mmCIF file of C-alpha atoms in Angstrom:
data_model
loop_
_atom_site.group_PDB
_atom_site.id
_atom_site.type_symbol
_atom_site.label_atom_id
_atom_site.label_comp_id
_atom_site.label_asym_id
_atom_site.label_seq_id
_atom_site.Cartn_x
_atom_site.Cartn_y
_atom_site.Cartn_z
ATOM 1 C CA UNK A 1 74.190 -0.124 -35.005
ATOM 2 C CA UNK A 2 74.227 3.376 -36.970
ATOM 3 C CA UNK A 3 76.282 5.870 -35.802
ATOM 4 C CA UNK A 4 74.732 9.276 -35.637
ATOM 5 C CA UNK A 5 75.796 10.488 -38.502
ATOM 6 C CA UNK A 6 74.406 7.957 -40.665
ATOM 7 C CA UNK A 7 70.976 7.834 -38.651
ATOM 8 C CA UNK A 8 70.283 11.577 -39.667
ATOM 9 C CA UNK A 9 71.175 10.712 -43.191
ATOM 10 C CA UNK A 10 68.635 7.016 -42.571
ATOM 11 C CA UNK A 11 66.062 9.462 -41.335
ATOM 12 C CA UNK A 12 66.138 12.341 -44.082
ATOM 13 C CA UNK A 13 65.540 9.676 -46.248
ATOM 14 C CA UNK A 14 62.872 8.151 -44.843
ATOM 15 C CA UNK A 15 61.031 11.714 -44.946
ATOM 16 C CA UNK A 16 61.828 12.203 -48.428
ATOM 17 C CA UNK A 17 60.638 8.863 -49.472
ATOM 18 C CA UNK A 18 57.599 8.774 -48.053
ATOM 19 C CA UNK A 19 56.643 12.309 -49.453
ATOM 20 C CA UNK A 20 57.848 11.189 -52.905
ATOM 21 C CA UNK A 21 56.776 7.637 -53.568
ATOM 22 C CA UNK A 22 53.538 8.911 -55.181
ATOM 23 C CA UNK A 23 56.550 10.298 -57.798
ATOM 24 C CA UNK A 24 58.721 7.089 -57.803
ATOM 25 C CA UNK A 25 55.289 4.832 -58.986
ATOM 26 C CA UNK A 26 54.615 6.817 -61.337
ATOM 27 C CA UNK A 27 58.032 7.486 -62.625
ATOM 28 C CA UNK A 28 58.223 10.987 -62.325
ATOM 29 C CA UNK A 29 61.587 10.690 -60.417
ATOM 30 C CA UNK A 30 64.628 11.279 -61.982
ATOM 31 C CA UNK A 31 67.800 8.701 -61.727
ATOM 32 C CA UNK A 32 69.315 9.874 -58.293
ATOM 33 C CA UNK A 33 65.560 10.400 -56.645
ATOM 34 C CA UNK A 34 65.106 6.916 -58.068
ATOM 35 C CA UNK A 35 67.956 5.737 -56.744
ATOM 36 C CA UNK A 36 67.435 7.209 -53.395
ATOM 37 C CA UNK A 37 64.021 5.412 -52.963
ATOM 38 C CA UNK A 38 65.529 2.362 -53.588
ATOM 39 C CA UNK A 39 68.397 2.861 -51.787
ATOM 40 C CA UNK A 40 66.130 3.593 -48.708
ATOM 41 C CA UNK A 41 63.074 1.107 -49.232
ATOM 42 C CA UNK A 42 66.015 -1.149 -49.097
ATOM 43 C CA UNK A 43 67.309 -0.490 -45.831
ATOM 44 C CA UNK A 44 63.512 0.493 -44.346
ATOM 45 C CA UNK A 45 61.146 -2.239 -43.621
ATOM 46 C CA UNK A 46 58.497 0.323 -42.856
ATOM 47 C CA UNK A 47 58.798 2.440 -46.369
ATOM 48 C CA UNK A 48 59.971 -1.000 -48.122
ATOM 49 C CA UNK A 49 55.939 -2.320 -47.010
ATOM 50 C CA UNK A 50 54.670 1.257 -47.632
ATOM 51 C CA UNK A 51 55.518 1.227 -51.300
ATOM 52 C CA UNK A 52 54.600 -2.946 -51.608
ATOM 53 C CA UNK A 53 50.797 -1.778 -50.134
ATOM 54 C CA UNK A 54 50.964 1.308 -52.369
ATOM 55 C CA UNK A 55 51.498 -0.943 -55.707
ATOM 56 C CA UNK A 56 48.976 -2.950 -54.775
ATOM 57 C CA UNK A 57 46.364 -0.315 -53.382
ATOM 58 C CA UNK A 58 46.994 1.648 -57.168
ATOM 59 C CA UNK A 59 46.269 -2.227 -58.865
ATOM 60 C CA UNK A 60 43.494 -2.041 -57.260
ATOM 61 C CA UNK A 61 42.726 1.490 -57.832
ATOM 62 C CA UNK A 62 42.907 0.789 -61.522
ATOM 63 C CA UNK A 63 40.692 -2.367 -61.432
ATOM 64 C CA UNK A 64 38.024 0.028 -60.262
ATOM 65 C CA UNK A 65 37.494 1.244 -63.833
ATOM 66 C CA UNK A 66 35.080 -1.131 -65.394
ATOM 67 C CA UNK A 67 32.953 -1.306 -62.527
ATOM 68 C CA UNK A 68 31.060 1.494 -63.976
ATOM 69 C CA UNK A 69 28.344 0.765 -66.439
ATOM 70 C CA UNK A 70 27.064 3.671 -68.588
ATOM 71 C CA UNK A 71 25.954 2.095 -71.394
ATOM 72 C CA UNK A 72 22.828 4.545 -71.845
ATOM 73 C CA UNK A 73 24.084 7.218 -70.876
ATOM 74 C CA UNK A 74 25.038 9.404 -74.115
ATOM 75 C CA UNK A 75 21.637 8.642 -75.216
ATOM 76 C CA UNK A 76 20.334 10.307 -72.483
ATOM 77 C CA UNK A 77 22.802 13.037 -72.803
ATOM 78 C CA UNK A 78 21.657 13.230 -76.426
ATOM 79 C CA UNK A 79 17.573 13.109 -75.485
ATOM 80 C CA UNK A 80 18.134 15.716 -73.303
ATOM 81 C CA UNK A 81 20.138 17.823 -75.467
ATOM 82 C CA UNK A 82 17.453 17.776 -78.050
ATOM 83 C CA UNK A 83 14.569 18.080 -76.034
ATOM 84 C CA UNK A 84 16.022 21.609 -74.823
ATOM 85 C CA UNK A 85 16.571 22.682 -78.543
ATOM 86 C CA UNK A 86 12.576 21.757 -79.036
ATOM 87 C CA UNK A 87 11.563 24.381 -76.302
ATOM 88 C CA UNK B 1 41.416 7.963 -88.972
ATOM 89 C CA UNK B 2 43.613 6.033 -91.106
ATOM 90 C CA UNK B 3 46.517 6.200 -92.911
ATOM 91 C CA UNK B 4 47.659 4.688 -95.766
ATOM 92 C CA UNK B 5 51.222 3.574 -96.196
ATOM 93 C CA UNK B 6 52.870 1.666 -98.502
ATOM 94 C CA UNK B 7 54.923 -1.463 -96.517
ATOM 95 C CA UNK B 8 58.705 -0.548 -96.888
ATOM 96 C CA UNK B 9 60.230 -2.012 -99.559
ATOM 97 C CA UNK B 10 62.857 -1.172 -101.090
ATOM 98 C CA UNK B 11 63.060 -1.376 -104.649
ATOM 99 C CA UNK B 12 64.879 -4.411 -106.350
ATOM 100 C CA UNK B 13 64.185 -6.636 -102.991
ATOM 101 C CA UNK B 14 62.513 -9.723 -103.476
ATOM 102 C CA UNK B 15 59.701 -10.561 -102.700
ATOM 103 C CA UNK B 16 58.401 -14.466 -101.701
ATOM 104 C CA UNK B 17 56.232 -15.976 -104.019
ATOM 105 C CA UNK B 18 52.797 -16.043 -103.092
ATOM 106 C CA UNK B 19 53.769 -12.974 -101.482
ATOM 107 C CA UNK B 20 52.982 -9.266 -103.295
ATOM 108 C CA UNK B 21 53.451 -5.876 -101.837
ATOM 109 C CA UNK B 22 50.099 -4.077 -101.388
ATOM 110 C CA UNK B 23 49.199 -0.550 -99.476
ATOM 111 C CA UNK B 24 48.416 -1.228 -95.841
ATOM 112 C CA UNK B 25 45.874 0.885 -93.786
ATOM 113 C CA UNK B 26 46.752 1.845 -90.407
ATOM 114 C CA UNK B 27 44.135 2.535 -87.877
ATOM 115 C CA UNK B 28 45.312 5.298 -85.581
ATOM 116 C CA UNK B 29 45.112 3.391 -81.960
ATOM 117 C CA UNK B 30 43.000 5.444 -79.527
ATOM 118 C CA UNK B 31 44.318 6.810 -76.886
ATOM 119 C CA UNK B 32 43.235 5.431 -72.676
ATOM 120 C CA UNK B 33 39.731 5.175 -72.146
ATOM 121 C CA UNK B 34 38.781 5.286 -75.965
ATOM 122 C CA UNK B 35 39.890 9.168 -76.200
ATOM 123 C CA UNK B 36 40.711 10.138 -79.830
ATOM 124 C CA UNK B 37 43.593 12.189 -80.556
ATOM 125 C CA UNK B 38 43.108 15.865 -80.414
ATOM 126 C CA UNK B 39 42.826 16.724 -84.196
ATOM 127 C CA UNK B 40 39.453 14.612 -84.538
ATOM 128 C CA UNK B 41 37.841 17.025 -81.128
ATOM 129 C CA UNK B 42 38.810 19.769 -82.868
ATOM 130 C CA UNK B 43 37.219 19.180 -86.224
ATOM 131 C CA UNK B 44 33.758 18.638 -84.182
ATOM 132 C CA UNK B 45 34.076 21.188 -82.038
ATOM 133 C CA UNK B 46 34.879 23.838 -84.651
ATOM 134 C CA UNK B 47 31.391 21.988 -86.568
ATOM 135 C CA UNK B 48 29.945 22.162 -83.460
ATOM 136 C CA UNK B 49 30.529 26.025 -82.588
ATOM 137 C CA UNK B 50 29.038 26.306 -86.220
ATOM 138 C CA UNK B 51 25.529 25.118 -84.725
ATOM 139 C CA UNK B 52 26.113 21.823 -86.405
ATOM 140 C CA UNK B 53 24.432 19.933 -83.537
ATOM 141 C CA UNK B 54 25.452 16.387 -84.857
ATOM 142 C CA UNK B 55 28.759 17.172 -84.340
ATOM 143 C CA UNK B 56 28.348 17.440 -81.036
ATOM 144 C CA UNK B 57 26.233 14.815 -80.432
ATOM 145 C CA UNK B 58 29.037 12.754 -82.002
ATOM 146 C CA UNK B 59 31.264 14.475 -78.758
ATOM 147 C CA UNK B 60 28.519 13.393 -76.541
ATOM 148 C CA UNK B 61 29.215 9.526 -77.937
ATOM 149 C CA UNK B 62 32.967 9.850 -77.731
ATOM 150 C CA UNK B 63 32.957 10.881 -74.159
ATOM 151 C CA UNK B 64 29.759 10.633 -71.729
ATOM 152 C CA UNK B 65 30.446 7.194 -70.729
ATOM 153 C CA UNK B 66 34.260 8.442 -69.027
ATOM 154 C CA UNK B 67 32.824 11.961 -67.729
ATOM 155 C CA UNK B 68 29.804 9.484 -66.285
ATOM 156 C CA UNK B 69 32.238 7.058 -64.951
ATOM 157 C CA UNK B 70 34.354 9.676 -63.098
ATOM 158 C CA UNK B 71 31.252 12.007 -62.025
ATOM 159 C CA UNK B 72 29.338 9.300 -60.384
ATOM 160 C CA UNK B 73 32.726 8.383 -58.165
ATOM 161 C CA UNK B 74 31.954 12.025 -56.824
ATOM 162 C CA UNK B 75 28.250 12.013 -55.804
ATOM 163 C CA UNK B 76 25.879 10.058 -53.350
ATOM 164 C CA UNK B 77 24.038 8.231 -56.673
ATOM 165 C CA UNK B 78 23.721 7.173 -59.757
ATOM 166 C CA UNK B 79 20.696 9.675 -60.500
ATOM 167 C CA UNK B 80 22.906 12.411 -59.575
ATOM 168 C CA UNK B 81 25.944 11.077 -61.989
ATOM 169 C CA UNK B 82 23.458 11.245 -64.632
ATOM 170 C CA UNK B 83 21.477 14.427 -63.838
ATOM 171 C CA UNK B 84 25.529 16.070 -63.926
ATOM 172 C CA UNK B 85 26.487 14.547 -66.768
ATOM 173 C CA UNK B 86 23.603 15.829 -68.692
ATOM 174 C CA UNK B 87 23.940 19.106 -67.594
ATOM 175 C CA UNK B 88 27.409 19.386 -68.041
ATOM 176 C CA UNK B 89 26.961 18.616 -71.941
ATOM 177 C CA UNK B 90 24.507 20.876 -72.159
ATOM 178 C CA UNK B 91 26.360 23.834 -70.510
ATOM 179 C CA UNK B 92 29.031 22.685 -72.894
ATOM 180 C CA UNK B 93 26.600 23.013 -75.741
ATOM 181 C CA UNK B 94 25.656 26.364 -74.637
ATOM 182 C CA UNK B 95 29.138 27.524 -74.217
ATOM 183 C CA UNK B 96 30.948 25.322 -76.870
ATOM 184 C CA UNK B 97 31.210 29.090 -79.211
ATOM 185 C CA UNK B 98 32.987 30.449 -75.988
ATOM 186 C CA UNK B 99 35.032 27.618 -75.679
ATOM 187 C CA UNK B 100 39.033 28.724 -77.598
ATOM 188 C CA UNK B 101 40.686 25.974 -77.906
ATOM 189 C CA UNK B 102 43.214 26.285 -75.077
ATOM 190 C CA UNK B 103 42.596 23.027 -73.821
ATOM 191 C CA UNK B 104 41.086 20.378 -75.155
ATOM 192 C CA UNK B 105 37.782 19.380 -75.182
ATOM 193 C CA UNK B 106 37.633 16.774 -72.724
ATOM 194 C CA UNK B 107 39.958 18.879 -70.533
ATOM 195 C CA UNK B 108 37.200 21.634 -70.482
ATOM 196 C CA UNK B 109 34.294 19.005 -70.401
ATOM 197 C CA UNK B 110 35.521 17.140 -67.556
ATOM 198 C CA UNK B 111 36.093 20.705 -65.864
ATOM 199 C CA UNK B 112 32.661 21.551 -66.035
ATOM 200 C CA UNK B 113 30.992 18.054 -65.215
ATOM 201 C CA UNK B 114 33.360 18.170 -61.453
ATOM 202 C CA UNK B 115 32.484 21.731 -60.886
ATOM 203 C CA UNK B 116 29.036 20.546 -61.193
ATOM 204 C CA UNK B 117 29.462 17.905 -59.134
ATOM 205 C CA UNK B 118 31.469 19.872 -56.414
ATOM 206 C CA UNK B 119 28.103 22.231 -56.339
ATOM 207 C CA UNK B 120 25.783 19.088 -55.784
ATOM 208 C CA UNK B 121 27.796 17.471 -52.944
ATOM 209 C CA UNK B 122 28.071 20.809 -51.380
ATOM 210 C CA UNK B 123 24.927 20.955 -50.923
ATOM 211 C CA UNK B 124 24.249 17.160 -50.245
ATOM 212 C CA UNK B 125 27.555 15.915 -49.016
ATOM 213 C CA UNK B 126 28.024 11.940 -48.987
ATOM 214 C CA UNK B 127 28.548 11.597 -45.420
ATOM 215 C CA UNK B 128 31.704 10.756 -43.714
ATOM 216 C CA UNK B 129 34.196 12.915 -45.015
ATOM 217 C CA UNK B 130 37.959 12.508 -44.353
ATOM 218 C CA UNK B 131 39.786 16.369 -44.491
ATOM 219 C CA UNK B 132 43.218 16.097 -45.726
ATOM 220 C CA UNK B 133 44.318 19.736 -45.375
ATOM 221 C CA UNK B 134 46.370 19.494 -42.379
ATOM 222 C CA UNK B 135 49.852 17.994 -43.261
ATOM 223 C CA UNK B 136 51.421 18.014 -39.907
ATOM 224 C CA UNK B 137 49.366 14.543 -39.224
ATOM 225 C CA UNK B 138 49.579 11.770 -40.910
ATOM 226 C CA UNK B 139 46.635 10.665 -43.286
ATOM 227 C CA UNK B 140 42.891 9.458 -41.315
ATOM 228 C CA UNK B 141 42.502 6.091 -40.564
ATOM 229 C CA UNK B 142 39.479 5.301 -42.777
ATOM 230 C CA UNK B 143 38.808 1.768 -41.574
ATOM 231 C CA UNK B 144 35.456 0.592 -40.593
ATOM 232 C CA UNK B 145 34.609 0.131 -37.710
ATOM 233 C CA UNK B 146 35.177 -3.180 -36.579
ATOM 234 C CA UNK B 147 31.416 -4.247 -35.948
ATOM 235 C CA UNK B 148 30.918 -3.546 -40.157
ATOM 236 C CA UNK B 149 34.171 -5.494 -40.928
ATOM 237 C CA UNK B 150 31.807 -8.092 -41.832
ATOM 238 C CA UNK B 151 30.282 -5.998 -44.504
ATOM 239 C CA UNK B 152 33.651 -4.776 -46.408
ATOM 240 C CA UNK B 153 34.716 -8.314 -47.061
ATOM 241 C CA UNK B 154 37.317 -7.731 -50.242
ATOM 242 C CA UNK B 155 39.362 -5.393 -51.171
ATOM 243 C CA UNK B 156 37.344 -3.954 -54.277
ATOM 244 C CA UNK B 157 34.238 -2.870 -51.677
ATOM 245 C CA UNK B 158 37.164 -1.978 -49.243
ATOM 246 C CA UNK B 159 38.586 0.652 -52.144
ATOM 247 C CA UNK B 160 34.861 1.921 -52.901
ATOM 248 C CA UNK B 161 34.368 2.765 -49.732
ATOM 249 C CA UNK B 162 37.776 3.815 -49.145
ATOM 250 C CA UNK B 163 37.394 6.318 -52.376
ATOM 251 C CA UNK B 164 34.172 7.469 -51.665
ATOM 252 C CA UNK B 165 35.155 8.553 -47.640
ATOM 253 C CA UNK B 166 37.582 10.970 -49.337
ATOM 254 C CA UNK B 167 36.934 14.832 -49.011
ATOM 255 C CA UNK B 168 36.107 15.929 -52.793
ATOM 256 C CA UNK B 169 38.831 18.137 -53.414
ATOM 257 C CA UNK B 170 41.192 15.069 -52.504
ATOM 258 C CA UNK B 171 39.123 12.339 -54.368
ATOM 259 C CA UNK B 172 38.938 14.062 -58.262
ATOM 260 C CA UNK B 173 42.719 13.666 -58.383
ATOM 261 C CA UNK B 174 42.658 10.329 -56.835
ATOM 262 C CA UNK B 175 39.997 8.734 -59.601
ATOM 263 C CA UNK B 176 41.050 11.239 -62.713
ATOM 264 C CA UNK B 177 44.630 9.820 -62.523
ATOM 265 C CA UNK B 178 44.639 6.198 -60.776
ATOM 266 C CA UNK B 179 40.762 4.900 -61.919
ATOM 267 C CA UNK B 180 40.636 6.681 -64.918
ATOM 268 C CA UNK B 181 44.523 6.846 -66.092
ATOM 269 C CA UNK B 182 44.394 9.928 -67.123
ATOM 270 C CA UNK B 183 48.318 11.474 -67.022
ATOM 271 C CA UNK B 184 49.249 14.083 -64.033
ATOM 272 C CA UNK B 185 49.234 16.527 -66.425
ATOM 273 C CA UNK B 186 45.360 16.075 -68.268
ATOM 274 C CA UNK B 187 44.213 15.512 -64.741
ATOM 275 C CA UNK B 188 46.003 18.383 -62.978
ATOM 276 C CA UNK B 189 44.461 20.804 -66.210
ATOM 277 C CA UNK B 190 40.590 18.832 -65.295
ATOM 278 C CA UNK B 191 41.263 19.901 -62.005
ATOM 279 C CA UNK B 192 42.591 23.705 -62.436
ATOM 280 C CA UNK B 193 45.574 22.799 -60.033
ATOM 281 C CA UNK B 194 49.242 23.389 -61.113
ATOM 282 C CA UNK B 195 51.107 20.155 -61.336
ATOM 283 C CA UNK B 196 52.642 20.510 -58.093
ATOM 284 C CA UNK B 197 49.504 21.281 -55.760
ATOM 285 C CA UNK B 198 47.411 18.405 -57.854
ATOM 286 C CA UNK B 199 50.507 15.754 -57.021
ATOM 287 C CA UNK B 200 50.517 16.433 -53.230
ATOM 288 C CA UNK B 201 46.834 15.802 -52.940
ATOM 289 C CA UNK B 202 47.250 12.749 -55.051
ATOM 290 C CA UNK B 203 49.940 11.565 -52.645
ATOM 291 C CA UNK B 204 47.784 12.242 -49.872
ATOM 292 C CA UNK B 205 44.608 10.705 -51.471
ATOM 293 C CA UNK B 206 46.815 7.860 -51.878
ATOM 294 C CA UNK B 207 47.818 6.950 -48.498
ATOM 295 C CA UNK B 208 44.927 7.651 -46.854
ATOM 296 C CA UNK B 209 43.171 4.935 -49.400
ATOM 297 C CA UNK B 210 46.201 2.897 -48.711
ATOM 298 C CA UNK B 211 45.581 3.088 -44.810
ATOM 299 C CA UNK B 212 41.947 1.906 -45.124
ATOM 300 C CA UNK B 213 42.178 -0.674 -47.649
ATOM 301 C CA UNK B 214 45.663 -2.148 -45.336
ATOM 302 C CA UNK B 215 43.983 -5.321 -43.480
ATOM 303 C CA UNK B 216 42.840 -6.404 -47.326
ATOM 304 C CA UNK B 217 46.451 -6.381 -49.012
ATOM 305 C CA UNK B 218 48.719 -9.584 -49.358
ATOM 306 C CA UNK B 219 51.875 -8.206 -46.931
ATOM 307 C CA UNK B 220 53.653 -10.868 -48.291
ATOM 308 C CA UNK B 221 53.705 -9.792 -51.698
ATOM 309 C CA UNK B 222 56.945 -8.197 -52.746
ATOM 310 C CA UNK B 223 56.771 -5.060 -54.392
#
């Protein structure tokens, strides 16, 4: 069981992971922030899940991107354009 | 463009017969989503500020299908997507001799095509609409309800849905930087937010996505 001590230190972790991990996927943390996610996730099966579901929700994010046809589209950009040079 | 470059030899090495040392051309990669580098913009926009309209039909080509493919995540239909896209090439056309050269072009193009589609769902918003602005609670829970669980069977129509119950301010970050790949930075300059203020409503954008799309993730998979 954690003394007190180290369950404010557990806990200020667990807030600062959770508002960073948005930093740590995208690798905009430098090597002790890194290291203090991992550190945590580690000990945390709530933020350890959190950043597992967050991988895979911006996977999925990312397959999202070809689901978009718009093969036409500059033509009709390009119609339009010079339709309103004709008038 | 390419470049030529002679392979790097240096002289007196041998060279395997059959083999002989000839100038290779390079094709500069593009960049994500088809993007060329900045220098090749710039030529057709400074053409294109000239009255040269080619030139910027030749924009129009290099970037409608991305501006479409982010603008229609951010309005009720297709017919809208296409309506804003249009109009936001021609407002660039009839702006491109204001335009400096600050930013670059997609930067400013992409600016004008989600201000135009921030105007249209103002006036016709898409319907549910999660607010993220208070950040005291934690993010909404976006799930269906559970009589329409039937209806958001994987995870992809999960997302959609997810994406699309977003307020708009929270959403452009969310599909400029994890649909679209654009970098924090591009993104946060699309969006006229300073790097910190666009990364917070990413984060929160995230989560709340994250939430909604939960019951369709593998919890067993390790991150």
């Amino acid at each position: 069981m954690m003394g007190p001590l180290r369950m404010i230190g557990f806990y200020r972790d667990h807030r600062w992971t959770r508002r960073h991990l948005s930093d740590y996927v995208d690798g905009e943390l430098g090597p002790r922030g890194r290291a203090r996610v991992e550190h945590h996730v580690h000990l945390c099966p709530d933020c350890w899940r959190l950043l597992a579901t967050l991988k895979r929700t911006l996977a999925g994010l990312m397959g999202l991107r070809d689901e978009v046809p718009g093969d036409d589209i500059a033509d009709s950009v390009i119609a339009r354009l010079r339709a309103e040079s004709e008038t | 463009m390419s470049v030529e470059r002679p392979i790097a030899i240096a002289d007196g090495d041998a060279i395997d017969p059959g083999w002989e040392a000839f100038p290779v051309t390079l094709e500069r990669r593009p960049r994500l989503l088809g993007r060329r580098a900045v220098d090749e913009d710039a030529d057709l926009v400074v053409r294109a500020q000239a009255g040269e309209r080619e030139a910027f039909e030749e924009l129009v080509r290099r970037h409608a299908e991305h501006l479409y493919a982010v603008v229609v995540r951010l309005v009720a239909d297709r017919h809208d997507a296409e309506e804003i896209t249009q109009e936001a090439f021609i407002r660039a056309w009839r702006g491109i001799a204001r335009f400096k050269g600050d930013a670059r072009f997609f930067t400013w193009l992409y600016r004008i095509g989600i201000n135009e589609a921030r105007r249209r769902t103002a006036r016709r918003p898409l319907g549910a609409v999660a607010s993220l602005e208070d950040e005291s609670v934690d993010p909404p829970d976006l799930r269906p309800a559970p009589d329409r669980e039937a209806e958001h069977s994987d995870l992809r129509s999960a997302l959609e849905r997810a994406v699309r119950a977003l307020d708009p301010d929270y959403r452009a970050p969310l599909i400029l930087r994890d649909v679209e790949g654009l970098s924090t930075t591009e993104a946060a300059a699309i969006m006229g937010l300073r790097e910190a203020a666009f990364k917070s409503r990413l984060h929160r954008a995230r989560l709340a996505v994250r939430n909604a799309v939960e019951d369709y993730l593998d919890e067993d998979e390790r991150a």
